[in-house]
PDB file of C-alpha atoms and ligand atoms in Angstrom:
ATOM      1  CA  MET A   1      -9.457 -81.310 -79.373  1.00  0.00           C
ATOM      2  CA  SER A   2      -8.663 -80.151 -82.892  1.00  0.00           C
ATOM      3  CA  LYS A   3      -6.271 -77.228 -83.273  1.00  0.00           C
ATOM      4  CA  PRO A   4      -7.545 -73.646 -83.590  1.00  0.00           C
ATOM      5  CA  THR A   5      -7.597 -72.000 -87.016  1.00  0.00           C
ATOM      6  CA  SER A   6      -7.898 -68.332 -87.898  1.00  0.00           C
ATOM      7  CA  GLY A   7      -9.353 -68.448 -91.426  1.00  0.00           C
ATOM      8  CA  PRO A   8      -9.095 -65.292 -93.516  1.00  0.00           C
ATOM      9  CA  PHE A   9      -8.397 -63.049 -90.516  1.00  0.00           C
ATOM     10  CA  GLU A  10      -5.065 -62.177 -88.970  1.00  0.00           C
ATOM     11  CA  LYS A  11      -5.078 -62.621 -85.198  1.00  0.00           C
ATOM     12  CA  THR A  12      -4.205 -59.738 -82.903  1.00  0.00           C
ATOM     13  CA  SER A  13      -0.476 -59.711 -82.303  1.00  0.00           C
ATOM     14  CA  GLY A  14       0.499 -61.789 -79.272  1.00  0.00           C
ATOM     15  CA  TRP A  15      -2.842 -63.626 -79.290  1.00  0.00           C
ATOM     16  CA  LEU A  16      -2.851 -66.765 -77.141  1.00  0.00           C
ATOM     17  CA  ASP A  17      -4.847 -69.652 -78.636  1.00  0.00           C
ATOM     18  CA  TRP A  18      -7.037 -71.758 -76.350  1.00  0.00           C
ATOM     19  CA  TYR A  19      -5.461 -74.815 -74.745  1.00  0.00           C
ATOM     20  CA  THR A  20      -5.923 -77.918 -76.878  1.00  0.00           C
ATOM     21  CA  GLY A  21      -5.233 -80.719 -74.411  1.00  0.00           C
ATOM     22  CA  PRO A  22      -7.324 -79.943 -71.312  1.00  0.00           C
ATOM     23  CA  SER A  23      -6.933 -82.443 -68.488  1.00  0.00           C
ATOM     24  CA  LYS A  24      -9.850 -84.459 -67.153  1.00  0.00           C
ATOM     25  CA  PRO A  25     -10.966 -82.568 -64.033  1.00  0.00           C
ATOM     26  CA  ARG A  26     -10.418 -84.333 -60.725  1.00  0.00           C
ATOM     27  CA  PHE A  27     -13.491 -82.534 -59.416  1.00  0.00           C
ATOM     28  CA  GLN A  28     -16.565 -84.210 -60.842  1.00  0.00           C
ATOM     29  CA  VAL A  29     -19.235 -81.565 -61.405  1.00  0.00           C
ATOM     30  CA  PRO A  30     -22.802 -82.446 -60.345  1.00  0.00           C
ATOM     31  CA  ALA A  31     -25.099 -83.986 -62.965  1.00  0.00           C
ATOM     32  CA  GLY A  32     -26.721 -81.347 -65.146  1.00  0.00           C
ATOM     33  CA  SER A  33     -24.028 -78.671 -64.601  1.00  0.00           C
ATOM     34  CA  VAL A  34     -24.038 -75.539 -66.736  1.00  0.00           C
ATOM     35  CA  ASP A  35     -20.967 -73.715 -68.027  1.00  0.00           C
ATOM     36  CA  ALA A  36     -22.669 -70.327 -67.779  1.00  0.00           C
ATOM     37  CA  HIS A  37     -20.014 -68.163 -69.421  1.00  0.00           C
ATOM     38  CA  CYS A  38     -18.292 -69.159 -72.632  1.00  0.00           C
ATOM     39  CA  HIS A  39     -18.018 -67.877 -76.178  1.00  0.00           C
ATOM     40  CA  VAL A  40     -17.745 -69.010 -79.771  1.00  0.00           C
ATOM     41  CA  PHE A  41     -15.467 -67.164 -82.211  1.00  0.00           C
ATOM     42  CA  GLY A  42     -16.473 -67.521 -85.851  1.00  0.00           C
ATOM     43  CA  PRO A  43     -15.112 -69.535 -87.504  1.00  0.00           C
ATOM     44  CA  GLY A  44     -14.193 -66.305 -89.263  1.00  0.00           C
ATOM     45  CA  ALA A  45     -14.601 -67.861 -92.720  1.00  0.00           C
ATOM     46  CA  GLU A  46     -18.265 -68.574 -91.937  1.00  0.00           C
ATOM     47  CA  PHE A  47     -19.135 -65.849 -89.429  1.00  0.00           C
ATOM     48  CA  PRO A  48     -16.812 -62.891 -90.072  1.00  0.00           C
ATOM     49  CA  TYR A  49     -15.544 -60.824 -87.151  1.00  0.00           C
ATOM     50  CA  ALA A  50     -17.139 -57.385 -86.807  1.00  0.00           C
ATOM     51  CA  PRO A  51     -15.478 -54.378 -88.453  1.00  0.00           C
ATOM     52  CA  GLU A  52     -15.670 -52.413 -85.172  1.00  0.00           C
ATOM     53  CA  ARG A  53     -13.929 -55.156 -83.120  1.00  0.00           C
ATOM     54  CA  LYS A  54     -11.045 -54.301 -80.789  1.00  0.00           C
ATOM     55  CA  TYR A  55      -9.331 -57.680 -81.164  1.00  0.00           C
ATOM     56  CA  THR A  56      -9.183 -60.522 -83.673  1.00  0.00           C
ATOM     57  CA  PRO A  57      -9.163 -63.949 -82.037  1.00  0.00           C
ATOM     58  CA  CYS A  58      -8.343 -67.416 -83.279  1.00  0.00           C
ATOM     59  CA  ASP A  59     -11.456 -69.359 -84.252  1.00  0.00           C
ATOM     60  CA  ALA A  60     -13.332 -71.267 -81.555  1.00  0.00           C
ATOM     61  CA  SER A  61     -16.189 -73.194 -83.122  1.00  0.00           C
ATOM     62  CA  LYS A  62     -19.374 -74.601 -81.679  1.00  0.00           C
ATOM     63  CA  ALA A  63     -18.119 -78.156 -82.254  1.00  0.00           C
ATOM     64  CA  GLN A  64     -14.973 -77.373 -80.248  1.00  0.00           C
ATOM     65  CA  LEU A  65     -17.063 -75.804 -77.481  1.00  0.00           C
ATOM     66  CA  PHE A  66     -19.368 -78.821 -77.292  1.00  0.00           C
ATOM     67  CA  ALA A  67     -16.353 -81.168 -77.231  1.00  0.00           C
ATOM     68  CA  LEU A  68     -14.984 -79.243 -74.258  1.00  0.00           C
ATOM     69  CA  ARG A  69     -18.385 -79.316 -72.518  1.00  0.00           C
ATOM     70  CA  ASP A  70     -18.502 -83.102 -72.801  1.00  0.00           C
ATOM     71  CA  HIS A  71     -14.854 -83.555 -71.810  1.00  0.00           C
ATOM     72  CA  LEU A  72     -15.284 -81.478 -68.637  1.00  0.00           C
ATOM     73  CA  GLY A  73     -18.510 -83.265 -67.677  1.00  0.00           C
ATOM     74  CA  PHE A  74     -20.892 -80.343 -68.197  1.00  0.00           C
ATOM     75  CA  ALA A  75     -24.407 -80.781 -69.620  1.00  0.00           C
ATOM     76  CA  ARG A  76     -25.133 -77.298 -70.950  1.00  0.00           C
ATOM     77  CA  ASN A  77     -23.626 -73.975 -72.016  1.00  0.00           C
ATOM     78  CA  VAL A  78     -24.562 -70.331 -71.840  1.00  0.00           C
ATOM     79  CA  ILE A  79     -22.886 -68.726 -74.845  1.00  0.00           C
ATOM     80  CA  VAL A  80     -22.176 -65.033 -74.371  1.00  0.00           C
ATOM     81  CA  GLN A  81     -21.771 -62.805 -77.404  1.00  0.00           C
ATOM     82  CA  ALA A  82     -18.138 -61.696 -77.582  1.00  0.00           C
ATOM     83  CA  THR A  83     -17.289 -58.146 -78.617  1.00  0.00           C
ATOM     84  CA  CYS A  84     -15.242 -59.333 -81.607  1.00  0.00           C
ATOM     85  CA  HIS A  85     -18.613 -60.132 -83.237  1.00  0.00           C
ATOM     86  CA  GLY A  86     -20.154 -56.757 -82.336  1.00  0.00           C
ATOM     87  CA  ALA A  87     -23.963 -56.906 -82.566  1.00  0.00           C
ATOM     88  CA  ASP A  88     -23.856 -59.613 -85.244  1.00  0.00           C
ATOM     89  CA  ASN A  89     -25.132 -62.532 -83.202  1.00  0.00           C
ATOM     90  CA  ARG A  90     -25.082 -65.137 -85.994  1.00  0.00           C
ATOM     91  CA  ALA A  91     -22.218 -67.299 -84.684  1.00  0.00           C
ATOM     92  CA  MET A  92     -23.705 -67.421 -81.180  1.00  0.00           C
ATOM     93  CA  VAL A  93     -27.224 -68.093 -82.495  1.00  0.00           C
ATOM     94  CA  ASP A  94     -25.947 -70.825 -84.821  1.00  0.00           C
ATOM     95  CA  ALA A  95     -24.244 -72.499 -81.856  1.00  0.00           C
ATOM     96  CA  CYS A  96     -27.366 -72.237 -79.684  1.00  0.00           C
ATOM     97  CA  LYS A  97     -29.548 -73.768 -82.382  1.00  0.00           C
ATOM     98  CA  ALA A  98     -27.060 -76.589 -83.008  1.00  0.00           C
ATOM     99  CA  ALA A  99     -26.978 -77.477 -79.313  1.00  0.00           C
ATOM    100  CA  GLY A 100     -30.458 -78.981 -79.395  1.00  0.00           C
ATOM    101  CA  GLY A 101     -31.747 -77.169 -76.317  1.00  0.00           C
ATOM    102  CA  LYS A 102     -28.467 -77.604 -74.411  1.00  0.00           C
ATOM    103  CA  ALA A 103     -27.340 -74.004 -74.887  1.00  0.00           C
ATOM    104  CA  ARG A 104     -28.763 -70.599 -74.168  1.00  0.00           C
ATOM    105  CA  GLY A 105     -27.380 -67.327 -75.453  1.00  0.00           C
ATOM    106  CA  VAL A 106     -26.679 -63.784 -74.311  1.00  0.00           C
ATOM    107  CA  ALA A 107     -26.745 -61.319 -77.222  1.00  0.00           C
ATOM    108  CA  THR A 108     -25.514 -57.843 -78.020  1.00  0.00           C
ATOM    109  CA  VAL A 109     -28.203 -55.714 -79.628  1.00  0.00           C
ATOM    110  CA  ARG A 110     -28.601 -52.119 -80.780  1.00  0.00           C
ATOM    111  CA  ARG A 111     -31.733 -50.012 -80.382  1.00  0.00           C
ATOM    112  CA  SER A 112     -32.433 -50.476 -84.113  1.00  0.00           C
ATOM    113  CA  ILE A 113     -33.326 -54.163 -83.574  1.00  0.00           C
ATOM    114  CA  SER A 114     -36.959 -54.941 -84.427  1.00  0.00           C
ATOM    115  CA  ASP A 115     -39.406 -56.822 -82.206  1.00  0.00           C
ATOM    116  CA  ALA A 116     -39.468 -59.622 -84.785  1.00  0.00           C
ATOM    117  CA  GLU A 117     -35.666 -59.929 -84.609  1.00  0.00           C
ATOM    118  CA  LEU A 118     -35.788 -60.032 -80.810  1.00  0.00           C
ATOM    119  CA  GLN A 119     -38.372 -62.795 -81.038  1.00  0.00           C
ATOM    120  CA  GLU A 120     -36.117 -64.722 -83.444  1.00  0.00           C
ATOM    121  CA  LEU A 121     -33.282 -64.476 -80.939  1.00  0.00           C
ATOM    122  CA  HIS A 122     -35.622 -65.698 -78.219  1.00  0.00           C
ATOM    123  CA  ASP A 123     -36.695 -68.667 -80.332  1.00  0.00           C
ATOM    124  CA  ALA A 124     -33.018 -69.537 -80.869  1.00  0.00           C
ATOM    125  CA  GLY A 125     -32.459 -69.637 -77.094  1.00  0.00           C
ATOM    126  CA  VAL A 126     -31.279 -66.128 -76.236  1.00  0.00           C
ATOM    127  CA  ARG A 127     -32.297 -65.073 -72.723  1.00  0.00           C
ATOM    128  CA  GLY A 128     -30.241 -61.949 -72.085  1.00  0.00           C
ATOM    129  CA  VAL A 129     -28.317 -59.011 -73.485  1.00  0.00           C
ATOM    130  CA  ARG A 130     -24.840 -57.936 -72.486  1.00  0.00           C
ATOM    131  CA  PHE A 131     -23.866 -54.343 -71.732  1.00  0.00           C
ATOM    132  CA  ASN A 132     -20.090 -54.024 -71.792  1.00  0.00           C
ATOM    133  CA  PHE A 133     -18.357 -51.087 -70.098  1.00  0.00           C
ATOM    134  CA  VAL A 134     -14.778 -52.298 -70.423  1.00  0.00           C
ATOM    135  CA  LYS A 135     -13.208 -49.521 -72.464  1.00  0.00           C
ATOM    136  CA  ARG A 136     -10.550 -51.662 -74.163  1.00  0.00           C
ATOM    137  CA  LEU A 137     -13.338 -53.859 -75.598  1.00  0.00           C
ATOM    138  CA  VAL A 138     -16.071 -51.516 -76.818  1.00  0.00           C
ATOM    139  CA  ASP A 139     -16.943 -47.960 -77.785  1.00  0.00           C
ATOM    140  CA  PHE A 140     -19.310 -46.085 -75.512  1.00  0.00           C
ATOM    141  CA  THR A 141     -23.073 -46.647 -75.963  1.00  0.00           C
ATOM    142  CA  PRO A 142     -25.340 -43.916 -74.546  1.00  0.00           C
ATOM    143  CA  LYS A 143     -27.174 -44.984 -71.391  1.00  0.00           C
ATOM    144  CA  ASP A 144     -30.565 -43.938 -72.761  1.00  0.00           C
ATOM    145  CA  GLU A 145     -30.084 -46.425 -75.608  1.00  0.00           C
ATOM    146  CA  LEU A 146     -29.197 -49.179 -73.115  1.00  0.00           C
ATOM    147  CA  LEU A 147     -32.179 -48.355 -70.903  1.00  0.00           C
ATOM    148  CA  GLU A 148     -34.471 -48.484 -73.897  1.00  0.00           C
ATOM    149  CA  ILE A 149     -33.092 -51.929 -74.818  1.00  0.00           C
ATOM    150  CA  ALA A 150     -33.414 -53.117 -71.206  1.00  0.00           C
ATOM    151  CA  GLY A 151     -37.073 -52.054 -71.138  1.00  0.00           C
ATOM    152  CA  ARG A 152     -37.781 -53.971 -74.334  1.00  0.00           C
ATOM    153  CA  ILE A 153     -36.010 -57.194 -73.398  1.00  0.00           C
ATOM    154  CA  ALA A 154     -37.577 -57.152 -69.914  1.00  0.00           C
ATOM    155  CA  LYS A 155     -40.889 -57.889 -71.619  1.00  0.00           C
ATOM    156  CA  LEU A 156     -39.414 -61.112 -72.997  1.00  0.00           C
ATOM    157  CA  GLY A 157     -38.361 -62.183 -69.497  1.00  0.00           C
ATOM    158  CA  TRP A 158     -34.666 -61.708 -70.369  1.00  0.00           C
ATOM    159  CA  HIS A 159     -31.949 -60.311 -68.101  1.00  0.00           C
ATOM    160  CA  VAL A 160     -29.007 -57.951 -68.534  1.00  0.00           C
ATOM    161  CA  VAL A 161     -25.390 -59.099 -68.187  1.00  0.00           C
ATOM    162  CA  ILE A 162     -22.998 -56.294 -67.258  1.00  0.00           C
ATOM    163  CA  TYR A 163     -19.229 -56.283 -67.658  1.00  0.00           C
ATOM    164  CA  PHE A 164     -17.184 -53.548 -65.988  1.00  0.00           C
ATOM    165  CA  GLU A 165     -14.025 -52.955 -63.943  1.00  0.00           C
ATOM    166  CA  ALA A 166     -14.263 -52.478 -60.158  1.00  0.00           C
ATOM    167  CA  VAL A 167     -13.045 -48.859 -60.249  1.00  0.00           C
ATOM    168  CA  ASP A 168     -15.984 -47.918 -62.480  1.00  0.00           C
ATOM    169  CA  LEU A 169     -18.745 -49.243 -60.202  1.00  0.00           C
ATOM    170  CA  PRO A 170     -19.367 -45.931 -58.320  1.00  0.00           C
ATOM    171  CA  GLU A 171     -19.935 -44.072 -61.582  1.00  0.00           C
ATOM    172  CA  LEU A 172     -22.171 -46.808 -63.019  1.00  0.00           C
ATOM    173  CA  TRP A 173     -24.114 -47.504 -59.803  1.00  0.00           C
ATOM    174  CA  ASP A 174     -27.168 -45.359 -60.597  1.00  0.00           C
ATOM    175  CA  PHE A 175     -27.464 -46.813 -64.063  1.00  0.00           C
ATOM    176  CA  PHE A 176     -27.105 -50.405 -62.902  1.00  0.00           C
ATOM    177  CA  THR A 177     -29.607 -49.981 -60.092  1.00  0.00           C
ATOM    178  CA  SER A 178     -32.156 -48.498 -62.489  1.00  0.00           C
ATOM    179  CA  LEU A 179     -32.227 -51.609 -64.691  1.00  0.00           C
ATOM    180  CA  PRO A 180     -35.670 -53.261 -64.626  1.00  0.00           C
ATOM    181  CA  THR A 181     -34.462 -56.873 -64.955  1.00  0.00           C
ATOM    182  CA  THR A 182     -32.296 -59.420 -63.229  1.00  0.00           C
ATOM    183  CA  VAL A 183     -28.724 -58.136 -63.607  1.00  0.00           C
ATOM    184  CA  VAL A 184     -25.809 -60.563 -63.887  1.00  0.00           C
ATOM    185  CA  VAL A 185     -22.304 -59.235 -63.240  1.00  0.00           C
ATOM    186  CA  ASP A 186     -19.445 -60.791 -65.174  1.00  0.00           C
ATOM    187  CA  HIS A 187     -16.422 -61.941 -63.181  1.00  0.00           C
ATOM    188  CA  MET A 188     -17.458 -60.306 -59.869  1.00  0.00           C
ATOM    189  CA  GLY A 189     -17.013 -56.867 -61.418  1.00  0.00           C
ATOM    190  CA  ARG A 190     -13.302 -57.564 -61.900  1.00  0.00           C
ATOM    191  CA  PRO A 191     -12.015 -56.868 -58.380  1.00  0.00           C
ATOM    192  CA  ASP A 192      -8.403 -55.838 -57.898  1.00  0.00           C
ATOM    193  CA  VAL A 193      -7.426 -58.825 -55.742  1.00  0.00           C
ATOM    194  CA  THR A 194      -4.253 -57.114 -54.544  1.00  0.00           C
ATOM    195  CA  LYS A 195      -6.543 -54.862 -52.487  1.00  0.00           C
ATOM    196  CA  PRO A 196      -7.993 -56.123 -49.193  1.00  0.00           C
ATOM    197  CA  ILE A 197     -11.167 -58.160 -49.402  1.00  0.00           C
ATOM    198  CA  ASP A 198     -12.662 -56.001 -46.624  1.00  0.00           C
ATOM    199  CA  GLY A 199     -11.512 -52.771 -48.288  1.00  0.00           C
ATOM    200  CA  PRO A 200     -13.882 -50.159 -49.752  1.00  0.00           C
ATOM    201  CA  GLU A 201     -13.736 -51.385 -53.338  1.00  0.00           C
ATOM    202  CA  PHE A 202     -14.896 -54.978 -52.829  1.00  0.00           C
ATOM    203  CA  GLU A 203     -17.217 -53.886 -50.016  1.00  0.00           C
ATOM    204  CA  LEU A 204     -18.989 -51.668 -52.522  1.00  0.00           C
ATOM    205  CA  PHE A 205     -19.503 -54.650 -54.786  1.00  0.00           C
ATOM    206  CA  LEU A 206     -20.898 -56.737 -51.905  1.00  0.00           C
ATOM    207  CA  LYS A 207     -23.171 -53.837 -50.950  1.00  0.00           C
ATOM    208  CA  PHE A 208     -24.363 -53.692 -54.574  1.00  0.00           C
ATOM    209  CA  MET A 209     -25.429 -57.334 -54.310  1.00  0.00           C
ATOM    210  CA  ARG A 210     -26.723 -57.054 -50.738  1.00  0.00           C
ATOM    211  CA  GLU A 211     -28.962 -54.062 -51.415  1.00  0.00           C
ATOM    212  CA  HIS A 212     -30.231 -55.312 -54.775  1.00  0.00           C
ATOM    213  CA  PRO A 213     -31.657 -58.817 -54.741  1.00  0.00           C
ATOM    214  CA  ASN A 214     -31.991 -58.734 -58.541  1.00  0.00           C
ATOM    215  CA  VAL A 215     -28.185 -58.648 -58.897  1.00  0.00           C
ATOM    216  CA  TRP A 216     -26.327 -61.926 -59.527  1.00  0.00           C
ATOM    217  CA  SER A 217     -22.633 -62.548 -60.091  1.00  0.00           C
ATOM    218  CA  LYS A 218     -20.480 -64.910 -62.104  1.00  0.00           C
ATOM    219  CA  VAL A 219     -17.652 -66.072 -59.889  1.00  0.00           C
ATOM    220  CA  SER A 220     -15.584 -66.762 -62.965  1.00  0.00           C
ATOM    221  CA  CYS A 221     -12.241 -65.805 -64.462  1.00  0.00           C
ATOM    222  CA  PRO A 222      -9.696 -66.284 -61.682  1.00  0.00           C
ATOM    223  CA  GLU A 223      -7.140 -66.551 -64.505  1.00  0.00           C
ATOM    224  CA  ARG A 224      -7.873 -62.911 -65.429  1.00  0.00           C
ATOM    225  CA  LEU A 225      -7.917 -61.592 -61.878  1.00  0.00           C
ATOM    226  CA  SER A 226      -5.008 -63.401 -60.250  1.00  0.00           C
ATOM    227  CA  THR A 227      -1.678 -61.667 -59.866  1.00  0.00           C
ATOM    228  CA  THR A 228       0.116 -64.337 -57.841  1.00  0.00           C
ATOM    229  CA  GLY A 229      -0.904 -67.530 -59.658  1.00  0.00           C
ATOM    230  CA  PRO A 230       0.050 -70.303 -59.649  1.00  0.00           C
ATOM    231  CA  GLN A 231      -1.303 -70.804 -63.148  1.00  0.00           C
ATOM    232  CA  ALA A 232      -3.760 -73.604 -63.909  1.00  0.00           C
ATOM    233  CA  LEU A 233      -1.225 -75.630 -65.853  1.00  0.00           C
ATOM    234  CA  ASN A 234       0.774 -78.835 -65.409  1.00  0.00           C
ATOM    235  CA  GLY A 235      -1.617 -80.441 -62.941  1.00  0.00           C
ATOM    236  CA  GLU A 236      -1.656 -77.473 -60.515  1.00  0.00           C
ATOM    237  CA  GLN A 237      -4.406 -78.102 -57.953  1.00  0.00           C
ATOM    238  CA  ASN A 238      -4.081 -74.795 -56.102  1.00  0.00           C
ATOM    239  CA  ALA A 239      -4.265 -72.300 -58.915  1.00  0.00           C
ATOM    240  CA  TYR A 240      -5.015 -68.582 -58.455  1.00  0.00           C
ATOM    241  CA  ARG A 241      -4.971 -68.644 -54.658  1.00  0.00           C
ATOM    242  CA  ASP A 242      -5.338 -64.858 -54.378  1.00  0.00           C
ATOM    243  CA  VAL A 243      -8.780 -64.962 -56.047  1.00  0.00           C
ATOM    244  CA  VAL A 244     -10.212 -67.698 -53.818  1.00  0.00           C
ATOM    245  CA  PRO A 245     -11.260 -65.528 -50.817  1.00  0.00           C
ATOM    246  CA  PHE A 246     -13.095 -63.057 -53.087  1.00  0.00           C
ATOM    247  CA  ALA A 247     -15.039 -65.683 -55.024  1.00  0.00           C
ATOM    248  CA  ARG A 248     -15.734 -67.726 -51.919  1.00  0.00           C
ATOM    249  CA  ARG A 249     -17.108 -64.691 -50.089  1.00  0.00           C
ATOM    250  CA  VAL A 250     -19.587 -64.075 -52.913  1.00  0.00           C
ATOM    251  CA  VAL A 251     -20.610 -67.749 -53.129  1.00  0.00           C
ATOM    252  CA  GLU A 252     -21.126 -68.037 -49.373  1.00  0.00           C
ATOM    253  CA  GLU A 253     -23.020 -64.788 -48.951  1.00  0.00           C
ATOM    254  CA  PHE A 254     -25.185 -65.098 -52.071  1.00  0.00           C
ATOM    255  CA  PRO A 255     -25.450 -68.844 -52.742  1.00  0.00           C
ATOM    256  CA  ASP A 256     -28.653 -68.479 -54.785  1.00  0.00           C
ATOM    257  CA  ARG A 257     -27.362 -65.728 -57.057  1.00  0.00           C
ATOM    258  CA  VAL A 258     -24.044 -67.032 -58.358  1.00  0.00           C
ATOM    259  CA  LEU A 259     -23.050 -68.648 -61.646  1.00  0.00           C
ATOM    260  CA  TRP A 260     -19.826 -70.187 -62.875  1.00  0.00           C
ATOM    261  CA  GLY A 261     -18.302 -70.458 -66.328  1.00  0.00           C
ATOM    262  CA  THR A 262     -15.060 -71.453 -67.983  1.00  0.00           C
ATOM    263  CA  ASP A 263     -14.828 -68.288 -70.106  1.00  0.00           C
ATOM    264  CA  TRP A 264     -13.486 -70.550 -72.860  1.00  0.00           C
ATOM    265  CA  PRO A 265     -11.814 -69.653 -75.265  1.00  0.00           C
ATOM    266  CA  HIS A 266     -10.415 -67.007 -72.887  1.00  0.00           C
ATOM    267  CA  PRO A 267     -10.084 -63.937 -75.127  1.00  0.00           C
ATOM    268  CA  ASN A 268      -7.270 -61.471 -74.528  1.00  0.00           C
ATOM    269  CA  LEU A 269      -5.309 -63.349 -71.908  1.00  0.00           C
ATOM    270  CA  LYS A 270      -1.732 -62.155 -72.025  1.00  0.00           C
ATOM    271  CA  GLY A 271       0.394 -64.238 -69.681  1.00  0.00           C
ATOM    272  CA  HIS A 272      -0.787 -67.810 -70.122  1.00  0.00           C
ATOM    273  CA  MET A 273      -3.672 -69.919 -71.371  1.00  0.00           C
ATOM    274  CA  PRO A 274      -5.201 -72.080 -68.626  1.00  0.00           C
ATOM    275  CA  ASP A 275      -5.923 -75.790 -68.818  1.00  0.00           C
ATOM    276  CA  ASP A 276      -9.749 -75.801 -68.583  1.00  0.00           C
ATOM    277  CA  GLY A 277      -9.745 -79.086 -66.677  1.00  0.00           C
ATOM    278  CA  LEU A 278      -7.753 -77.410 -63.914  1.00  0.00           C
ATOM    279  CA  LEU A 279     -10.133 -74.436 -63.958  1.00  0.00           C
ATOM    280  CA  VAL A 280     -12.900 -76.892 -63.050  1.00  0.00           C
ATOM    281  CA  ASP A 281     -10.714 -78.120 -60.186  1.00  0.00           C
ATOM    282  CA  PHE A 282     -10.776 -74.523 -58.873  1.00  0.00           C
ATOM    283  CA  ILE A 283     -14.543 -74.792 -58.166  1.00  0.00           C
ATOM    284  CA  PRO A 284     -14.410 -76.694 -54.827  1.00  0.00           C
ATOM    285  CA  HIS A 285     -12.045 -74.034 -53.442  1.00  0.00           C
ATOM    286  CA  ILE A 286     -14.697 -71.356 -53.922  1.00  0.00           C
ATOM    287  CA  ALA A 287     -17.801 -73.516 -53.347  1.00  0.00           C
ATOM    288  CA  PRO A 288     -16.612 -75.935 -50.694  1.00  0.00           C
ATOM    289  CA  THR A 289     -19.775 -77.969 -50.037  1.00  0.00           C
ATOM    290  CA  ALA A 290     -21.868 -80.206 -52.278  1.00  0.00           C
ATOM    291  CA  GLU A 291     -24.867 -77.979 -51.601  1.00  0.00           C
ATOM    292  CA  LEU A 292     -23.071 -74.805 -52.705  1.00  0.00           C
ATOM    293  CA  GLN A 293     -21.684 -76.600 -55.758  1.00  0.00           C
ATOM    294  CA  LYS A 294     -25.124 -77.753 -56.856  1.00  0.00           C
ATOM    295  CA  LYS A 295     -26.593 -74.261 -56.499  1.00  0.00           C
ATOM    296  CA  LEU A 296     -23.679 -72.691 -58.382  1.00  0.00           C
ATOM    297  CA  LEU A 297     -23.508 -75.174 -61.225  1.00  0.00           C
ATOM    298  CA  VAL A 298     -27.050 -76.526 -61.596  1.00  0.00           C
ATOM    299  CA  ASP A 299     -29.893 -74.869 -59.671  1.00  0.00           C
ATOM    300  CA  ASN A 300     -29.042 -71.209 -60.268  1.00  0.00           C
ATOM    301  CA  PRO A 301     -28.238 -71.374 -63.993  1.00  0.00           C
ATOM    302  CA  MET A 302     -31.250 -73.621 -64.582  1.00  0.00           C
ATOM    303  CA  ARG A 303     -33.534 -71.125 -62.826  1.00  0.00           C
ATOM    304  CA  LEU A 304     -32.201 -68.257 -64.922  1.00  0.00           C
ATOM    305  CA  TYR A 305     -31.819 -69.926 -68.323  1.00  0.00           C
ATOM    306  CA  TRP A 306     -34.132 -72.957 -68.323  1.00  0.00           C
ATOM    307  CA  PRO A 307     -36.861 -71.962 -65.798  1.00  0.00           C
ATOM    308  CA  GLU A 308     -39.330 -74.291 -67.504  1.00  0.00           C
ATOM    309  CA  GLU A 309     -37.087 -77.255 -66.568  1.00  0.00           C
ATOM    310  CA  ALA A 310     -35.709 -76.028 -63.247  1.00  0.00           C
ATOM    311  CA  ALA A 311     -36.541 -77.758 -59.995  1.00  0.00           C
ATOM    312  CA  PRO A 312     -38.801 -75.582 -57.792  1.00  0.00           C
ATOM    313  CA  GLN A 313     -36.853 -73.701 -55.100  1.00  0.00           C
TER     314      GLN A 313
HETATM  315  O1  LIG B 401     -14.550 -63.212 -72.114  1.00  0.00           O
HETATM  316  C1  LIG B 401     -14.736 -62.363 -71.265  1.00  0.00           C
HETATM  317  O2  LIG B 401     -15.661 -62.477 -70.486  1.00  0.00           O
HETATM  318  C2  LIG B 401     -13.867 -61.243 -71.151  1.00  0.00           C
HETATM  319  C3  LIG B 401     -13.264 -60.557 -72.127  1.00  0.00           C
HETATM  320  C4  LIG B 401     -13.700 -60.525 -73.529  1.00  0.00           C
HETATM  321  C5  LIG B 401     -15.058 -60.040 -73.711  1.00  0.00           C
HETATM  322  O3  LIG B 401     -15.758 -59.762 -72.777  1.00  0.00           O
HETATM  323  C6  LIG B 401     -15.618 -59.904 -75.071  1.00  0.00           C
HETATM  324  O4  LIG B 401     -14.894 -59.976 -76.054  1.00  0.00           O
HETATM  325  O5  LIG B 401     -16.831 -59.749 -75.162  1.00  0.00           O
HETATM  326  C7  LIG B 401     -12.083 -59.755 -71.780  1.00  0.00           C
HETATM  327  O6  LIG B 401     -11.926 -59.412 -70.609  1.00  0.00           O
HETATM  328  O7  LIG B 401     -11.279 -59.462 -72.681  1.00  0.00           O
END
């Protein structure tokens, strides 16, 4: 793939650019697979980064995303608005429109958005909004504003994607469980994988899913959660071993409510930038059967993002 640029913006110091020579995965994903968590960044010269952003990335264009999709063997993308674009959804919307029906979007919106603007987002392929509670990424938005937004987007049949750290789940529980839509958790609520899988923290997350059938989870981002590695580089086929039991537990207990995504272009990674081909090779470790793989990669994302095309359950 072509090399990343950064246009008129200066990248955050220490920024790691996405990996330009991803390997061909050994694991062949099922036909019609969806990369259900990825982003586009700019390009900044065309779609400037938001003034309120907490980081400035390298560019990651729609063409580069679609090239990766094809290289990895995926059919479709779900493009999630990244915080470096704030509530300016133009780059994400432009990518969705250019994908010719092969991408859906998850937007960030403020309460000031009009019904006509929401409808425009819908027409472009947006099917959800993201509420981000990770303090290093966003400033606080009052819960009443978020609830108001959730009530409005529920009428469009959209869902809410939530991003938070495991330690914050108890405090956010009442808010999350009051949401009137399907709720999709990013990266399993970022468990601390150095803690026991049967310990209180991850148990609380499992209870959250068990007691609330509207809650789904992305079993993504082992490269963010792992502390032991090994890194998905240089052909490594057993990357991020410490994350496997956590993701596998979620896939096996909730096979109809899990999604997977590359998280390309992997904003804010500090230690290394994974080879996305090897990230795909991680999938059979967490979804060990063909049936689980098809639910994770095809049936579930199709039901949520392309219900009009999804096979009946
Ligand atoms: O890409 C992700 O899912 C995670 C992110 C970035 C992010 O959420 C954003 O910029 O919106 C992170 O942990 O830094």
